[in-house]
Short mmCIF file of C-alpha atoms in Angstrom, two decimals:
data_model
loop_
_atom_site.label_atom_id
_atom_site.label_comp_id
_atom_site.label_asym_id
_atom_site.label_seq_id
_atom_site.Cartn_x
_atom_site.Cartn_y
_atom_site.Cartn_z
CA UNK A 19 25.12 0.03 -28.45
CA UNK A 20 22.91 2.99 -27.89
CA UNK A 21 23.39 6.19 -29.42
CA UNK A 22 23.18 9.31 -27.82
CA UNK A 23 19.98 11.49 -27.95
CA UNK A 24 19.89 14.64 -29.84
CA UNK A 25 20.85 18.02 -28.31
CA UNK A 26 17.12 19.06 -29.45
CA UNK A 27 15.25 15.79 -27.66
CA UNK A 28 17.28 17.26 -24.53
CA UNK A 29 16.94 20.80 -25.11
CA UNK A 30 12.85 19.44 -25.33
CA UNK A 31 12.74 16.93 -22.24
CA UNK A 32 13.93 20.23 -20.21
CA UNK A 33 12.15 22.37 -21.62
CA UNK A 34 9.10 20.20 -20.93
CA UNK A 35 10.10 19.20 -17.46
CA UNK A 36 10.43 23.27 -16.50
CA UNK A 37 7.05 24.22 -18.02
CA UNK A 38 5.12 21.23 -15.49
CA UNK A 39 7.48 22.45 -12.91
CA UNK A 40 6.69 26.08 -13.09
CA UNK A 41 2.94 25.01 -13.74
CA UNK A 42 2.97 22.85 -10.34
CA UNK A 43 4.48 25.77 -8.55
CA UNK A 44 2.11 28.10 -9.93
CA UNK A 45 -0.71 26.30 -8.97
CA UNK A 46 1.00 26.14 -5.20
CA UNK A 47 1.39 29.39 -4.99
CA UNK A 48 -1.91 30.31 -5.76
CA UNK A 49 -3.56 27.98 -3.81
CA UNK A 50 -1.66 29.00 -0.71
CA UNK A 51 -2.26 32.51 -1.52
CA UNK A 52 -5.93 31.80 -1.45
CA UNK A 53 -6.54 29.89 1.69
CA UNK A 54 -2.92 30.48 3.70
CA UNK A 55 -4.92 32.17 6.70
CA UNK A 56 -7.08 29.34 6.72
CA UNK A 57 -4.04 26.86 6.74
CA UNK A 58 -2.01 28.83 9.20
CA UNK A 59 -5.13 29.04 12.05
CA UNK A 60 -5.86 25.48 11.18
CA UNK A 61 -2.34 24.86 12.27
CA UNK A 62 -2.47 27.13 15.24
CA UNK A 63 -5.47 25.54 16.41
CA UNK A 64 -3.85 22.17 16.16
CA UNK A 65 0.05 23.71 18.03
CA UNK A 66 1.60 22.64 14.35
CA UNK A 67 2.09 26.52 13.28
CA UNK A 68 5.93 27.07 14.97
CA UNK A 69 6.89 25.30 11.45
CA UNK A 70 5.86 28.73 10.16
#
């Protein structure tokens, strides 16, 4: 029979799992912020940038 985790192991998983997730997005972000005009013309050069 298992026993249930610990509201701290949970409270720590999420806590875990948000700080990659906002870490991921961050790093997103930033990179579209850097080259975004040079994504969106590639796109528009290639008829892919009505997505946008």
């Amino acid at each position: 029979m298992k026993t249930p985790r610990s509201t701290f192991d949970r409270i720590l998983i999420g806590a875990i799992v948000a700080l990659v997730a906002s870490g991921a997005a961050t790093v997103a972000f930033a990179g579209w912020y850097r080259h975004g005009a040079d994504i969106f013309m590639t796109y528009a050069s290639t008829g892919l940038s009505w997505c946008f």
